[in-house]
Amino acid sequence: MKSAHTLVVLVEDHPGVLNRVVSMMRRRSFNIDSITVGHSEQPGISRMTLVVVGEDDEVEQVGKQLYKLMEVLKVTDLSDQACIAHELALVKVAAKAQHRAEILQIAGIYDARVIDATPASLVLEATGSEQKIDALLAMLRGFGIRELVRTGRIAMARGGTAAPTKGMTTVSNGVGDGAREPLVALTN
Amino acid sequence: MVLADAPNMTATALAALGERPPHPWTGQTLSGAQITCASLEAEGVTTVFGYPGGAVIPLYDALPGSGLHHVLVRFEQWAALAADAYARVTGRVGVCMATSGPGATNLVTGLANAHLDSVPLVAITGQVGQPMIGRDAFQEVDITGITLPITKHNYLVQRAEDIAPTIKEAFYLAASGRPGPVLVDIPKNVFVAKAPFHYPATARRAGYQPSTSPNMRQVKLAAEAINRAEKPLIMAGHGIMLAGATDLFARFVERSGIPVVFTLLGLGCFPEDHPLALGMMGMHGHRHVNAALSETDLLVNIGARFDDRATGKISGFIPQAKVVHVDIDPAEIGKNVKTDVPVVGDAAEVLKALTPLVAARRYGQWTGWIEGQRDEALLAALEDRPNHPEPYTIIKAISDASDGEAIVATDVGQHQMWTAQHFGFNHPDRWITSGGLGTMGYGLPAAIGAKLGRPDLEVWTVVGDGGFQMSLNELATAAQENLDINVAVVNNGYLGMVRQWQDLFHAKNYSEVEISGPDFVKLAEAYGVTGIRVKTDAEIRPAIARARSIKGPVVIDFVIEPEANVYPIVPPGASNSDALHRAFDDTDV
């Protein structure tokens, strides 16, 4: 059964890394639902969050192909773990005087902040799951959404460890005992 | 030191690396071009294939001062493919070089060829000067962008002091784990800039940890599966040779008693004249081989990637079998065929661990059944066609004349399949063919690369008249290098394999497959080499004997029956068990 998998991909922060990842996904016809890239807690290492929709074995193949890229240090599928998966949205919504109170009330329900206001519009900043953002947008659509930007999902496992400790490629795939140990260099 | 830090090197690459004294230029301040040459020498490179041009003029300025033998090809594409063949016969990394822009793009087909067949290759390209990059300068292309999906990795070098460590890493990546091509793009001004030369002893990347030692739990599961099977079959691939594991493989086969089928690139990893060697599988595989695949209850794939030309339609492939898959690349496991027991590791290390765990057995009933499926009538019919030089006889005659010891390179098409079916390969690394990419034109440059890599061995290339016309300009290279290679042109005046498909599957609609050509004998003479024409079966063996007695390149033009077909053939999209074994016209077998 196809489902959305959240992959956290730690990569060396080199020019062209994003290109390598996206190029590989494109050429092998893997479907990227969303992708975000930014700094991680470790200098020189960027963190990508990929949302990939596919069968489990297809997503496993995504992980294996990602590992073949030299810059890729670790791939973790957060789908089976307790994790926080959020995105951020900025919404510019038409807000004439007679609608403003109602919009503010909706924003309150969804914990969205007002970060800009004009006589005719409000810009709201919302964070949370895609479903929450979708629900907020559904509520706002009737007023007229003038502009919208969503970051795509970023995700992190719950619990105390700083970095995901278990990569995607495991012993059950026939990989040697020593392969893909947690990266010592990263945690030192 | 190198050995300790690179446990995942293939065995042949390791042997080639060894310990070397430091390069005599160590510590000196050199130009980037000199550093490039010295780095190649520090890797033990002796021969490079290339073509000069604007962006690499500084590199070619430094070449004569180095100890490298540069082979000047007539087209950059054949430099990459000659280097590919050089790597296949030597087990060392092949090296090619070209200028920026068109020089670099001409390497692309060769890189793709090496990528699909897991051949260790390093390509050095010139790039326009750094201030010009991104400005659509003369002969500028984004070659690292272009080659991203067809290289194992690639680099754009930014500083002269980065050249040596980059080349070190490029060779390490090309030769270790699953081998492949690596491209190093160097801007012209970086070739000119100066830096002190120190060649690093090791290379290491945090994101590159090939799994060479198998997980013993998986090895035990594989052994259990093998020991339980009643009709097991081994599928032997290129990975066995890349791992330098042919002796270990022979021991495994002898002990386990399991019959062996070969992928196109697996031919030669185990002697074909051994009673347990069944021959090639797949689209043009022998009838008994594909029959065995339909019946087997356990397929042990060692070092092959379940290419579609080997498997046929996946749903009809090994319908009754469980699968053990040994591969150094985890991404190959389960990519095309569902695998019951994956074993990730270097074929040599896996075989070392696996062989003692498998029972010493013989499968008399099973192998007897397979033998009963052999298509004796096909061979008998082939031998009974004296009017034209019979392709089958040509291949057998070359094999007989060289006692099966020659290196045989091929182009791509019918002649390639006839050679794969009938040469009888008994030695590793002597069957040189473009398997994954199917690169027409490969034959002649491959023979050139092979002869330069193994001057001690007799070298033949079997080509069609179509593919030969793509690369026959390399006769000039062969003549210039005075290489003792024999070119057997299997000449039918058609693009034969496409014509065969049109014949069998497109109602004989011969669309754009009639191809004229030059008089190959006169052409050979124009290049200053010997040309021989063969028009009857009786002339085959004398012509081959004559070619073998002549030093330097020889071209034999075998004018064969224009519409001879390759059998068996699995129709496109069909299962291996649905192969056609005869033409509808029974004179055409």
mmCIF file of C-alpha atoms in Angstrom, chain A residues 12 14-16 19-21 23-24 26-28 57 60-61 64-65 67-73 169 171-181 183 185, chain B residues 115 142 144-145 148-155 173 178 205-211 213-218 329-335 342-345:
data_model
loop_
_atom_site.group_PDB
_atom_site.id
_atom_site.type_symbol
_atom_site.label_atom_id
_atom_site.label_comp_id
_atom_site.label_asym_id
_atom_site.label_seq_id
_atom_site.Cartn_x
_atom_site.Cartn_y
_atom_site.Cartn_z
ATOM 1 C CA GLU A 12 27.617 17.020 3.498
ATOM 2 C CA HIS A 14 28.755 20.873 -0.539
ATOM 3 C CA PRO A 15 27.728 22.801 -3.648
ATOM 4 C CA GLY A 16 25.416 20.728 -5.803
ATOM 5 C CA ASN A 19 21.011 18.759 -7.318
ATOM 6 C CA ARG A 20 22.425 15.261 -6.831
ATOM 7 C CA VAL A 21 19.567 14.203 -4.579
ATOM 8 C CA SER A 23 18.448 14.376 -9.981
ATOM 9 C CA MET A 24 18.599 10.830 -8.608
ATOM 10 C CA ARG A 26 13.870 12.277 -10.906
ATOM 11 C CA ARG A 27 15.774 9.780 -13.000
ATOM 12 C CA ARG A 28 14.477 6.815 -11.028
ATOM 13 C CA ASP A 57 9.832 -1.504 -0.880
ATOM 14 C CA GLU A 60 13.424 1.333 0.817
ATOM 15 C CA GLN A 61 14.915 1.587 -2.683
ATOM 16 C CA LYS A 64 19.414 2.696 -0.808
ATOM 17 C CA GLN A 65 19.834 4.922 -3.838
ATOM 18 C CA TYR A 67 23.117 6.093 0.204
ATOM 19 C CA LYS A 68 24.899 5.667 -3.126
ATOM 20 C CA LEU A 69 25.426 9.428 -3.277
ATOM 21 C CA MET A 70 28.799 10.232 -1.751
ATOM 22 C CA GLU A 71 27.500 13.278 0.133
ATOM 23 C CA VAL A 72 24.722 11.365 1.853
ATOM 24 C CA LEU A 73 25.726 10.450 5.401
ATOM 25 C CA THR A 169 19.543 0.074 5.676
ATOM 26 C CA VAL A 171 20.622 -6.199 8.770
ATOM 27 C CA SER A 172 17.376 -7.541 7.389
ATOM 28 C CA ASN A 173 18.450 -6.293 3.978
ATOM 29 C CA GLY A 174 21.514 -8.506 4.105
ATOM 30 C CA VAL A 175 23.944 -5.708 4.789
ATOM 31 C CA GLY A 176 27.068 -6.583 6.729
ATOM 32 C CA ASP A 177 27.214 -6.194 10.479
ATOM 33 C CA GLY A 178 29.560 -3.250 10.320
ATOM 34 C CA ALA A 179 27.700 -1.279 7.714
ATOM 35 C CA ARG A 180 26.088 2.036 8.429
ATOM 36 C CA GLU A 181 26.932 2.250 12.076
ATOM 37 C CA LEU A 183 28.369 8.052 12.374
ATOM 38 C CA ALA A 185 32.325 11.534 13.436
ATOM 39 C CA HIS B 115 28.580 3.039 -15.287
ATOM 40 C CA ASP B 142 28.410 21.848 -17.351
ATOM 41 C CA THR B 144 29.610 17.622 -13.910
ATOM 42 C CA GLY B 145 25.905 18.367 -14.278
ATOM 43 C CA LEU B 148 25.717 13.327 -12.681
ATOM 44 C CA PRO B 149 23.495 10.311 -13.393
ATOM 45 C CA ILE B 150 26.132 8.308 -15.291
ATOM 46 C CA THR B 151 29.100 8.556 -12.964
ATOM 47 C CA LYS B 152 29.685 7.053 -9.547
ATOM 48 C CA HIS B 153 30.769 10.532 -8.526
ATOM 49 C CA ASN B 154 32.233 13.629 -10.114
ATOM 50 C CA TYR B 155 34.189 16.724 -9.124
ATOM 51 C CA LEU B 173 35.881 5.528 -5.507
ATOM 52 C CA ARG B 178 30.984 -1.512 -6.797
ATOM 53 C CA ARG B 205 34.743 9.725 2.814
ATOM 54 C CA ALA B 206 32.266 9.619 5.679
ATOM 55 C CA GLY B 207 29.400 9.012 3.262
ATOM 56 C CA TYR B 208 31.048 6.105 1.454
ATOM 57 C CA GLN B 209 31.231 2.842 3.336
ATOM 58 C CA PRO B 210 30.789 -0.049 0.926
ATOM 59 C CA SER B 211 29.740 -3.224 2.696
ATOM 60 C CA SER B 213 32.112 -8.274 4.550
ATOM 61 C CA PRO B 214 28.853 -10.142 4.499
ATOM 62 C CA ASN B 215 26.580 -10.490 7.467
ATOM 63 C CA MET B 216 27.237 -14.067 8.651
ATOM 64 C CA ARG B 217 23.592 -14.538 9.573
ATOM 65 C CA GLN B 218 22.671 -13.968 5.921
ATOM 66 C CA ASP B 329 25.502 -2.908 -3.873
ATOM 67 C CA PRO B 330 22.568 -3.075 -1.428
ATOM 68 C CA ALA B 331 20.455 -1.095 -3.890
ATOM 69 C CA GLU B 332 20.540 -4.036 -6.311
ATOM 70 C CA ILE B 333 18.809 -6.271 -3.765
ATOM 71 C CA GLY B 334 15.119 -6.382 -4.542
ATOM 72 C CA LYS B 335 15.411 -3.703 -7.255
ATOM 73 C CA PRO B 342 19.948 -11.118 0.357
ATOM 74 C CA VAL B 343 23.672 -11.215 1.032
ATOM 75 C CA VAL B 344 25.394 -7.860 0.685
ATOM 76 C CA GLY B 345 29.118 -8.128 0.225
#
